[in-house]
């Protein structure tokens, strides 16, 4: 009888935790790679380079290949959002709560177009501001492709 009570109590605690904690928040993975396995011509990439997540979700950047990091780009994240900067060659995890568009780069490969976008929620009010941020040639091309994909999906 005591054991039965324990099982019920444990189940009740589990259920209440599932409801009250952000158990619905998902985790997404972005790989940092020297080469896109789907397109050998594309070198130094985040995969996927465009990710849509819900507010409160976590993104894990996986240092699959060496020589990369992830840094949010000034002017390309929603106002009031916290910027991030990871260490080279290390996995990095960021939880994004504020809705909007987040542009980020790999510091050593920014000029080679190693950039990505995370869209949090449905509010893309800062997209135009993000588009106006300063970026080197190849990065601009990659961002333009991602933005076009975003806008066609809306
Ligand atoms: Cu890189």
Short mmCIF file of C-alpha atoms and ligand atoms in Angstrom, two decimals:
data_model
loop_
_atom_site.label_atom_id
_atom_site.label_comp_id
_atom_site.label_asym_id
_atom_site.label_seq_id
_atom_site.Cartn_x
_atom_site.Cartn_y
_atom_site.Cartn_z
CA UNK A 1 0.00 0.00 0.00
CA UNK A 2 2.85 2.33 0.87
CA UNK A 3 4.55 1.57 -2.43
CA UNK A 4 1.35 2.27 -4.30
CA UNK A 5 1.18 5.66 -2.63
CA UNK A 6 4.76 6.37 -3.61
CA UNK A 7 4.09 5.55 -7.25
CA UNK A 8 1.03 7.78 -7.35
CA UNK A 9 2.87 10.60 -5.60
CA UNK A 10 5.82 10.30 -7.99
CA UNK A 11 3.47 10.34 -10.95
CA UNK A 12 1.70 13.41 -9.59
CA UNK A 13 5.00 15.23 -9.10
CA UNK A 14 6.12 14.29 -12.58
CA UNK A 15 2.91 15.57 -14.14
CA UNK A 16 2.96 18.84 -12.22
CA UNK A 17 6.60 19.41 -13.19
CA UNK A 18 5.75 18.75 -16.81
CA UNK A 19 3.03 21.38 -16.65
CA UNK A 20 4.81 24.09 -14.66
CA UNK A 21 8.37 23.82 -16.00
CA UNK A 22 9.12 24.75 -19.60
CA UNK A 23 8.83 21.11 -20.59
CA UNK A 24 7.36 22.11 -23.91
CA UNK A 25 10.49 24.00 -24.85
CA UNK A 26 12.32 22.14 -27.57
CA UNK A 27 16.02 21.81 -28.30
CA UNK A 28 17.35 22.30 -31.80
CA UNK A 29 20.76 21.51 -33.19
CA UNK A 30 22.87 23.54 -35.59
CA UNK A 31 26.08 21.95 -36.83
CA UNK A 32 29.21 23.95 -37.49
CA UNK A 33 30.85 22.36 -40.53
CA UNK A 34 33.76 22.77 -42.94
CA UNK A 35 31.61 21.51 -45.78
CA UNK A 36 27.93 21.18 -46.46
CA UNK A 37 27.26 17.43 -46.88
CA UNK A 38 24.32 18.30 -49.14
CA UNK A 39 26.34 20.64 -51.33
CA UNK A 40 30.09 19.98 -51.52
CA UNK A 41 30.70 23.38 -53.13
CA UNK A 42 29.49 25.13 -50.01
CA UNK A 43 32.32 25.43 -47.53
CA UNK A 44 32.18 26.69 -43.94
CA UNK A 45 28.51 26.44 -43.06
CA UNK A 46 25.99 26.36 -40.28
CA UNK A 47 23.53 23.55 -40.89
CA UNK A 48 20.70 24.33 -40.99
CA UNK A 49 21.51 27.97 -41.68
CA UNK A 50 17.87 28.94 -41.16
CA UNK A 51 15.98 27.68 -38.16
CA UNK A 52 12.50 28.48 -36.90
CA UNK A 53 11.91 27.92 -33.20
CA UNK A 54 9.39 28.81 -30.51
CA UNK A 55 10.14 31.38 -27.80
CA UNK A 56 11.97 29.65 -24.93
CA UNK A 57 13.47 26.97 -27.16
CA UNK A 58 17.16 26.18 -26.97
CA UNK A 59 19.62 25.96 -29.83
CA UNK A 60 22.75 23.86 -29.47
CA UNK A 61 25.58 24.73 -31.81
CA UNK A 62 27.61 21.57 -32.33
CA UNK A 63 31.33 21.96 -32.98
CA UNK A 64 31.39 19.03 -35.40
CA UNK A 65 34.40 20.44 -37.25
CA UNK A 66 37.14 22.52 -35.67
CA UNK A 67 37.80 26.18 -36.27
CA UNK A 68 34.33 27.64 -35.79
CA UNK A 69 32.29 29.59 -33.31
CA UNK A 70 28.93 31.37 -33.19
CA UNK A 71 28.46 35.05 -32.47
CA UNK A 72 25.26 37.07 -32.73
CA UNK A 73 25.63 40.01 -35.10
CA UNK A 74 25.22 43.53 -33.84
CA UNK A 75 22.04 45.04 -35.22
CA UNK A 76 20.71 41.66 -36.28
CA UNK A 77 18.96 40.56 -33.11
CA UNK A 78 15.71 41.90 -31.64
CA UNK A 79 15.94 44.95 -29.44
CA UNK A 80 16.56 43.97 -25.83
CA UNK A 81 17.67 40.44 -26.73
CA UNK A 82 20.90 39.15 -25.20
CA UNK A 83 23.82 38.83 -27.62
CA UNK A 84 25.97 35.70 -27.54
CA UNK A 85 29.52 34.75 -28.38
CA UNK A 86 30.83 31.21 -28.10
CA UNK A 87 34.36 29.90 -27.67
CA UNK A 88 36.12 28.43 -30.68
CA UNK A 89 35.84 24.66 -31.16
CA UNK A 90 33.24 24.29 -28.41
CA UNK A 91 29.62 23.25 -28.39
CA UNK A 92 27.46 26.15 -27.34
CA UNK A 93 23.92 26.42 -26.12
CA UNK A 94 21.63 29.45 -26.20
CA UNK A 95 18.00 29.80 -25.11
CA UNK A 96 16.09 32.45 -27.01
CA UNK A 97 13.01 33.97 -25.39
CA UNK A 98 12.45 37.17 -27.30
CA UNK A 99 10.56 36.84 -30.56
CA UNK A 100 12.21 38.06 -33.71
CA UNK A 101 15.02 37.50 -36.15
CA UNK A 102 18.52 36.61 -34.94
CA UNK A 103 21.42 36.83 -37.37
CA UNK A 104 24.71 35.25 -36.33
CA UNK A 105 28.13 34.51 -37.75
CA UNK A 106 31.20 32.40 -37.32
CA UNK A 107 33.88 34.94 -36.53
CA UNK A 108 36.76 33.47 -38.61
CA UNK A 109 34.49 32.75 -41.59
CA UNK A 110 32.14 35.73 -41.64
CA UNK A 111 33.70 36.91 -44.91
CA UNK A 112 33.26 33.44 -46.40
CA UNK A 113 29.55 33.59 -45.70
CA UNK A 114 29.41 31.35 -42.64
CA UNK A 115 26.27 32.90 -41.20
CA UNK A 116 22.84 31.82 -40.12
CA UNK A 117 19.44 33.03 -39.01
CA UNK A 118 17.20 31.87 -36.20
CA UNK A 119 13.62 33.04 -36.26
CA UNK A 120 11.97 32.95 -32.85
CA UNK A 121 8.18 32.92 -32.94
CA UNK A 122 6.16 34.67 -35.62
CA UNK A 123 7.21 38.25 -35.03
CA UNK A 124 9.78 39.36 -37.58
CA UNK A 125 9.43 43.08 -36.91
CA UNK A 126 13.21 43.53 -36.75
CA UNK A 127 13.80 41.90 -40.14
CA UNK A 128 14.23 45.21 -41.98
CA UNK A 129 16.68 46.44 -39.33
CA UNK A 130 18.58 43.16 -39.58
CA UNK A 131 18.81 43.54 -43.35
CA UNK A 132 20.46 46.91 -42.85
CA UNK A 133 23.29 45.54 -40.71
CA UNK A 134 26.83 45.73 -42.02
CA UNK A 135 28.10 42.48 -43.53
CA UNK A 136 30.93 41.45 -45.82
CA UNK A 137 30.23 40.38 -49.42
CA UNK A 138 29.70 36.64 -49.23
CA UNK A 139 27.79 36.93 -45.95
CA UNK A 140 25.38 39.38 -47.55
CA UNK A 141 24.69 36.90 -50.35
CA UNK A 142 23.96 34.09 -47.89
CA UNK A 143 21.75 36.35 -45.76
CA UNK A 144 19.85 37.51 -48.83
CA UNK A 145 19.13 33.88 -49.73
CA UNK A 146 17.93 33.12 -46.20
CA UNK A 147 15.76 36.25 -46.03
CA UNK A 148 14.22 35.37 -49.39
CA UNK A 149 13.45 31.89 -48.08
CA UNK A 150 11.92 33.40 -44.92
CA UNK A 151 9.72 35.78 -46.84
CA UNK A 152 8.53 33.14 -49.29
CA UNK A 153 7.55 30.96 -46.33
CA UNK A 154 5.48 33.65 -44.61
CU1 LIG B 1 33.54 28.94 -39.26
#
